[in-house]
């Protein structure tokens, strides 16, 4: 999909130029239909951009991390209007994301899920200690995910400050209790040791007997596909290093989850 974007240079005026957006055309149409339904619901007045171009603008921001000034110049709207269009699109997409109760639908006793966490890097100063992760040695937001055994994301949690421990985040969001209620086995890494319930983590001993080593190898092999969810999440460049307020990161993650899991005609 070719979209009008710009590449500013010092001392030069902004000139629109063509660029590629690596998303299916059907996905843009799907988002456009969601926006159309939203405009119809609230009886929205005339807008400068149609639903398709608004969807295109928002996806360009998510996938390419273009600034609002760049998007505004490329699509012929003001910077404030570009921000408003992206914010409205994020709100519409986030509303379609499943909650924790709906996420394990189809799973039952004997099934298992993978729980893991990642850091979404963010631009913050040294004084913002709650957002500094000692593990990653950088500022950011902690995001937890529940995935199917094949790595398909079932649920992304709202973002917490980067220094939040994985187990603390899982308990705060009710992940452990939700899976215990349905007797769903959780495979997680050593950061979740002590969670109890149905959570299984690798054995952590300096000298491990052979059966512990075999368990850890099988556990690691089963848990590896969970990394695919974060790889897909960070295919959106806006989440590789966010420039937005921390309270906006969670909405972006939820909106991207909708994009990654939505169904549309091929």
Short mmCIF file of C-alpha atoms in Angstrom, two decimals:
data_model
loop_
_atom_site.label_atom_id
_atom_site.label_comp_id
_atom_site.label_asym_id
_atom_site.label_seq_id
_atom_site.Cartn_x
_atom_site.Cartn_y
_atom_site.Cartn_z
CA UNK A 1 0.00 0.00 0.00
CA UNK A 2 1.55 3.32 -1.09
CA UNK A 3 0.80 6.26 1.18
CA UNK A 4 1.90 9.89 1.12
CA UNK A 5 4.48 10.51 3.83
CA UNK A 6 7.28 13.02 4.24
CA UNK A 7 10.93 13.06 5.17
CA UNK A 8 11.97 16.41 6.71
CA UNK A 9 15.53 17.67 6.27
CA UNK A 10 17.23 20.50 8.17
CA UNK A 11 16.82 23.81 6.42
CA UNK A 12 14.40 22.46 3.83
CA UNK A 13 10.64 22.66 3.45
CA UNK A 14 8.55 19.54 3.95
CA UNK A 15 7.97 17.67 0.70
CA UNK A 16 5.48 14.74 0.39
CA UNK A 17 7.00 11.54 -0.95
CA UNK A 18 5.68 7.98 -1.54
CA UNK A 19 6.40 5.24 1.00
CA UNK A 20 5.33 1.64 1.58
CA UNK A 21 3.07 0.48 4.40
CA UNK A 22 3.50 -3.26 4.90
CA UNK A 23 -0.06 -4.21 5.89
CA UNK A 24 -2.82 -6.00 3.94
CA UNK A 25 -5.30 -3.81 2.07
CA UNK A 26 -8.09 -5.82 3.70
CA UNK A 27 -6.89 -4.78 7.15
CA UNK A 28 -7.16 -1.10 6.26
CA UNK A 29 -10.68 -1.70 4.91
CA UNK A 30 -11.61 -3.53 8.11
CA UNK A 31 -10.45 -0.62 10.27
CA UNK A 32 -12.26 1.79 7.94
CA UNK A 33 -15.53 -0.10 8.45
CA UNK A 34 -15.09 0.07 12.23
CA UNK A 35 -14.57 3.82 11.95
CA UNK A 36 -17.61 4.14 9.70
CA UNK A 37 -19.72 2.28 12.29
CA UNK A 38 -18.39 4.61 14.98
CA UNK A 39 -19.21 7.74 12.98
CA UNK A 40 -22.70 6.42 12.25
CA UNK A 41 -23.27 5.60 15.92
CA UNK A 42 -22.37 9.08 17.17
CA UNK A 43 -23.83 10.82 14.09
CA UNK A 44 -20.48 12.44 13.40
CA UNK A 45 -20.47 15.51 11.14
CA UNK A 46 -18.43 15.82 7.95
CA UNK A 47 -14.71 15.06 8.40
CA UNK A 48 -11.77 16.23 6.31
CA UNK A 49 -10.64 12.65 5.67
CA UNK A 50 -12.85 9.70 4.85
CA UNK A 51 -12.81 6.54 6.94
CA UNK A 52 -10.34 4.74 4.66
CA UNK A 53 -7.80 7.57 4.73
CA UNK A 54 -8.21 7.95 8.47
CA UNK A 55 -7.50 4.24 8.92
CA UNK A 56 -4.49 4.60 6.62
CA UNK A 57 -3.19 7.56 8.61
CA UNK A 58 -3.54 5.73 11.94
CA UNK A 59 -1.87 2.55 10.67
CA UNK A 60 0.99 4.62 9.23
CA UNK A 61 1.52 6.04 12.71
CA UNK A 62 1.47 2.61 14.35
CA UNK A 63 3.53 0.67 11.80
CA UNK A 64 6.03 3.35 10.79
CA UNK A 65 6.09 5.55 13.94
CA UNK A 66 5.61 8.68 11.84
CA UNK A 67 5.14 11.88 13.83
CA UNK A 68 1.87 13.77 13.75
CA UNK A 69 3.58 16.63 11.92
CA UNK A 70 4.69 14.23 9.19
CA UNK A 71 1.29 12.57 8.95
CA UNK A 72 -0.51 15.91 8.85
CA UNK A 73 1.68 17.20 6.02
CA UNK A 74 1.40 13.94 4.08
CA UNK A 75 -2.40 13.72 4.35
CA UNK A 76 -3.11 17.44 4.04
CA UNK A 77 -4.42 18.01 7.57
CA UNK A 78 -3.12 19.88 10.61
CA UNK A 79 -0.94 18.24 13.23
CA UNK A 80 -3.77 18.50 15.78
CA UNK A 81 -6.21 16.84 13.37
CA UNK A 82 -3.75 14.00 12.72
CA UNK A 83 -3.45 13.46 16.48
CA UNK A 84 -7.24 13.45 16.85
CA UNK A 85 -7.69 10.94 14.01
CA UNK A 86 -5.10 8.57 15.52
CA UNK A 87 -6.60 8.92 19.01
CA UNK A 88 -10.11 8.17 17.71
CA UNK A 89 -8.86 5.12 15.81
CA UNK A 90 -7.04 3.79 18.88
CA UNK A 91 -10.21 4.19 20.93
CA UNK A 92 -12.29 2.30 18.36
CA UNK A 93 -9.78 -0.55 18.06
CA UNK A 94 -9.23 -0.84 21.82
CA UNK A 95 -12.98 -1.25 22.34
CA UNK A 96 -12.89 -4.44 20.23
CA UNK A 97 -10.04 -6.08 22.15
CA UNK A 98 -11.09 -9.01 24.40
CA UNK A 99 -10.92 -8.69 28.17
CA UNK A 100 -9.30 -11.18 30.53
CA UNK A 101 -12.59 -13.02 31.03
CA UNK A 102 -13.14 -13.50 27.29
CA UNK A 103 -9.51 -14.32 26.46
CA UNK A 104 -9.44 -18.02 27.55
CA UNK A 105 -12.65 -18.86 25.67
CA UNK A 106 -12.29 -22.32 24.15
CA UNK A 107 -9.72 -23.39 26.72
CA UNK A 108 -10.58 -25.78 29.48
CA UNK A 109 -9.16 -28.14 32.06
CA UNK A 110 -6.01 -29.79 30.76
CA UNK A 111 -5.14 -27.02 28.31
CA UNK A 112 -2.24 -24.65 28.89
CA UNK A 113 -1.30 -21.08 28.07
CA UNK A 114 1.98 -19.19 28.05
CA UNK A 115 2.39 -16.08 30.19
CA UNK A 116 5.29 -13.73 29.65
CA UNK A 117 6.22 -10.08 29.94
CA UNK A 118 8.20 -7.53 27.96
CA UNK A 119 9.36 -3.95 28.25
CA UNK A 120 8.09 -1.29 25.86
CA UNK A 121 10.95 1.25 25.84
CA UNK A 122 9.95 4.84 26.57
CA UNK A 123 11.73 8.18 26.61
CA UNK A 124 11.99 9.13 30.27
CA UNK A 125 14.49 10.95 32.45
CA UNK A 126 16.57 9.48 35.24
CA UNK A 127 14.22 10.86 37.89
CA UNK A 128 11.34 8.71 36.62
CA UNK A 129 12.43 5.72 38.73
CA UNK A 130 9.10 3.84 38.61
CA UNK A 131 9.61 3.44 34.85
CA UNK A 132 13.22 2.25 35.02
CA UNK A 133 13.72 -1.51 34.61
CA UNK A 134 16.82 -2.84 36.35
CA UNK A 135 16.59 -6.00 34.23
CA UNK A 136 16.65 -4.18 30.90
CA UNK A 137 18.66 -1.15 32.11
CA UNK A 138 16.26 1.30 30.46
CA UNK A 139 13.00 3.15 31.01
CA UNK A 140 9.75 1.71 29.73
CA UNK A 141 6.41 0.09 30.42
CA UNK A 142 5.80 -3.50 31.54
CA UNK A 143 3.32 -5.42 29.37
CA UNK A 144 2.13 -8.96 30.14
CA UNK A 145 0.65 -11.33 27.57
CA UNK A 146 -1.29 -14.59 27.59
CA UNK A 147 -0.82 -16.70 24.46
CA UNK A 148 -1.97 -20.00 23.08
CA UNK A 149 0.60 -22.81 22.74
CA UNK A 150 1.26 -21.72 19.14
CA UNK A 151 2.04 -18.14 20.19
CA UNK A 152 -1.30 -16.57 19.18
CA UNK A 153 -1.97 -13.71 21.64
CA UNK A 154 -5.11 -14.13 23.72
CA UNK A 155 -4.81 -11.05 25.91
CA UNK A 156 -2.43 -8.14 26.50
CA UNK A 157 -2.65 -6.42 29.87
CA UNK A 158 -2.65 -2.68 30.42
CA UNK A 159 0.88 -1.30 30.68
CA UNK A 160 2.46 -0.86 34.11
CA UNK A 161 5.64 1.06 35.07
CA UNK A 162 8.78 -0.71 33.85
CA UNK A 163 10.14 -1.53 37.30
CA UNK A 164 7.08 -3.73 38.05
CA UNK A 165 8.11 -7.35 38.57
CA UNK A 166 6.53 -9.92 36.25
CA UNK A 167 4.87 -11.88 39.06
CA UNK A 168 3.56 -8.69 40.66
CA UNK A 169 2.04 -7.64 37.35
CA UNK A 170 0.46 -11.07 36.76
CA UNK A 171 -1.14 -11.01 40.20
CA UNK A 172 -2.27 -7.39 39.86
CA UNK A 173 -4.08 -8.16 36.62
CA UNK A 174 -5.66 -11.34 38.01
CA UNK A 175 -3.99 -13.63 35.47
CA UNK A 176 -3.08 -16.31 38.01
CA UNK A 177 -6.54 -16.38 39.59
CA UNK A 178 -8.35 -16.37 36.23
CA UNK A 179 -6.44 -19.43 35.03
CA UNK A 180 -6.82 -21.17 38.40
CA UNK A 181 -10.60 -20.72 38.24
CA UNK A 182 -10.72 -22.54 34.90
CA UNK A 183 -7.96 -24.99 35.84
CA UNK A 184 -5.79 -23.84 32.93
CA UNK A 185 -2.09 -24.63 33.22
CA UNK A 186 0.29 -21.67 32.91
CA UNK A 187 3.83 -22.05 31.59
CA UNK A 188 6.06 -19.17 32.64
CA UNK A 189 9.74 -18.36 33.18
CA UNK A 190 11.60 -18.07 36.47
CA UNK A 191 10.33 -14.55 37.09
CA UNK A 192 6.99 -16.11 38.08
CA UNK A 193 8.35 -18.54 40.67
CA UNK A 194 6.22 -18.56 43.78
CA UNK A 195 2.96 -17.85 41.96
CA UNK A 196 1.59 -21.25 42.98
CA UNK A 197 -1.86 -22.22 41.68
CA UNK A 198 -1.55 -23.74 38.18
CA UNK A 199 1.69 -21.91 37.27
CA UNK A 200 4.64 -24.07 36.22
CA UNK A 201 8.13 -22.57 36.06
CA UNK A 202 11.57 -24.13 35.41
CA UNK A 203 13.52 -25.69 38.26
CA UNK A 204 16.22 -23.35 39.52
CA UNK A 205 19.06 -25.24 41.21
CA UNK A 206 22.79 -25.05 40.66
CA UNK A 207 23.06 -28.84 40.54
CA UNK A 208 20.05 -30.41 38.85
CA UNK A 209 19.27 -34.12 38.63
CA UNK A 210 18.61 -35.50 35.13
CA UNK A 211 14.81 -35.47 35.47
CA UNK A 212 14.91 -31.75 36.40
CA UNK A 213 17.02 -31.05 33.32
CA UNK A 214 14.60 -32.95 31.10
CA UNK A 215 11.66 -31.01 32.58
CA UNK A 216 13.41 -27.68 31.94
CA UNK A 217 14.17 -28.58 28.33
CA UNK A 218 10.57 -29.58 27.61
CA UNK A 219 9.28 -26.52 29.46
CA UNK A 220 11.52 -24.20 27.42
CA UNK A 221 10.47 -25.83 24.15
CA UNK A 222 6.77 -25.44 24.94
CA UNK A 223 7.18 -21.85 26.12
CA UNK A 224 9.27 -20.58 23.18
CA UNK A 225 6.30 -19.83 20.84
CA UNK A 226 5.12 -17.22 23.36
CA UNK A 227 7.91 -14.92 22.15
CA UNK A 228 6.13 -14.66 18.79
CA UNK A 229 3.40 -12.55 20.37
CA UNK A 230 5.89 -9.86 21.37
CA UNK A 231 7.65 -10.07 18.01
CA UNK A 232 4.33 -9.40 16.28
CA UNK A 233 3.45 -6.66 18.77
CA UNK A 234 6.72 -4.85 18.12
CA UNK A 235 6.31 -5.13 14.37
CA UNK A 236 4.54 -1.83 15.03
CA UNK A 237 7.47 0.55 15.22
CA UNK A 238 5.61 2.92 17.51
CA UNK A 239 6.10 0.34 20.29
CA UNK A 240 9.85 -0.10 19.74
CA UNK A 241 10.47 3.22 21.45
CA UNK A 242 7.43 5.25 22.45
CA UNK A 243 7.39 9.03 22.44
CA UNK A 244 3.90 9.31 23.92
CA UNK A 245 2.73 9.70 27.56
CA UNK A 246 2.97 6.48 29.57
CA UNK A 247 -0.80 6.30 30.11
CA UNK A 248 -1.24 6.07 26.32
CA UNK A 249 0.98 3.00 25.88
CA UNK A 250 -1.66 0.62 27.22
CA UNK A 251 -4.25 1.86 24.73
CA UNK A 252 -1.82 1.44 21.85
CA UNK A 253 -1.01 -2.14 22.93
CA UNK A 254 -4.72 -2.98 23.19
CA UNK A 255 -5.43 -1.45 19.77
CA UNK A 256 -2.56 -3.38 18.17
CA UNK A 257 -3.90 -6.58 19.77
CA UNK A 258 -7.18 -6.01 17.92
CA UNK A 259 -5.27 -5.54 14.65
CA UNK A 260 -3.25 -8.71 15.20
CA UNK A 261 -6.24 -10.93 15.95
CA UNK A 262 -9.11 -9.44 13.95
CA UNK A 263 -10.75 -11.48 11.19
CA UNK A 264 -11.45 -9.95 7.79
CA UNK A 265 -12.20 -11.35 4.32
CA UNK A 266 -9.10 -12.46 2.42
#
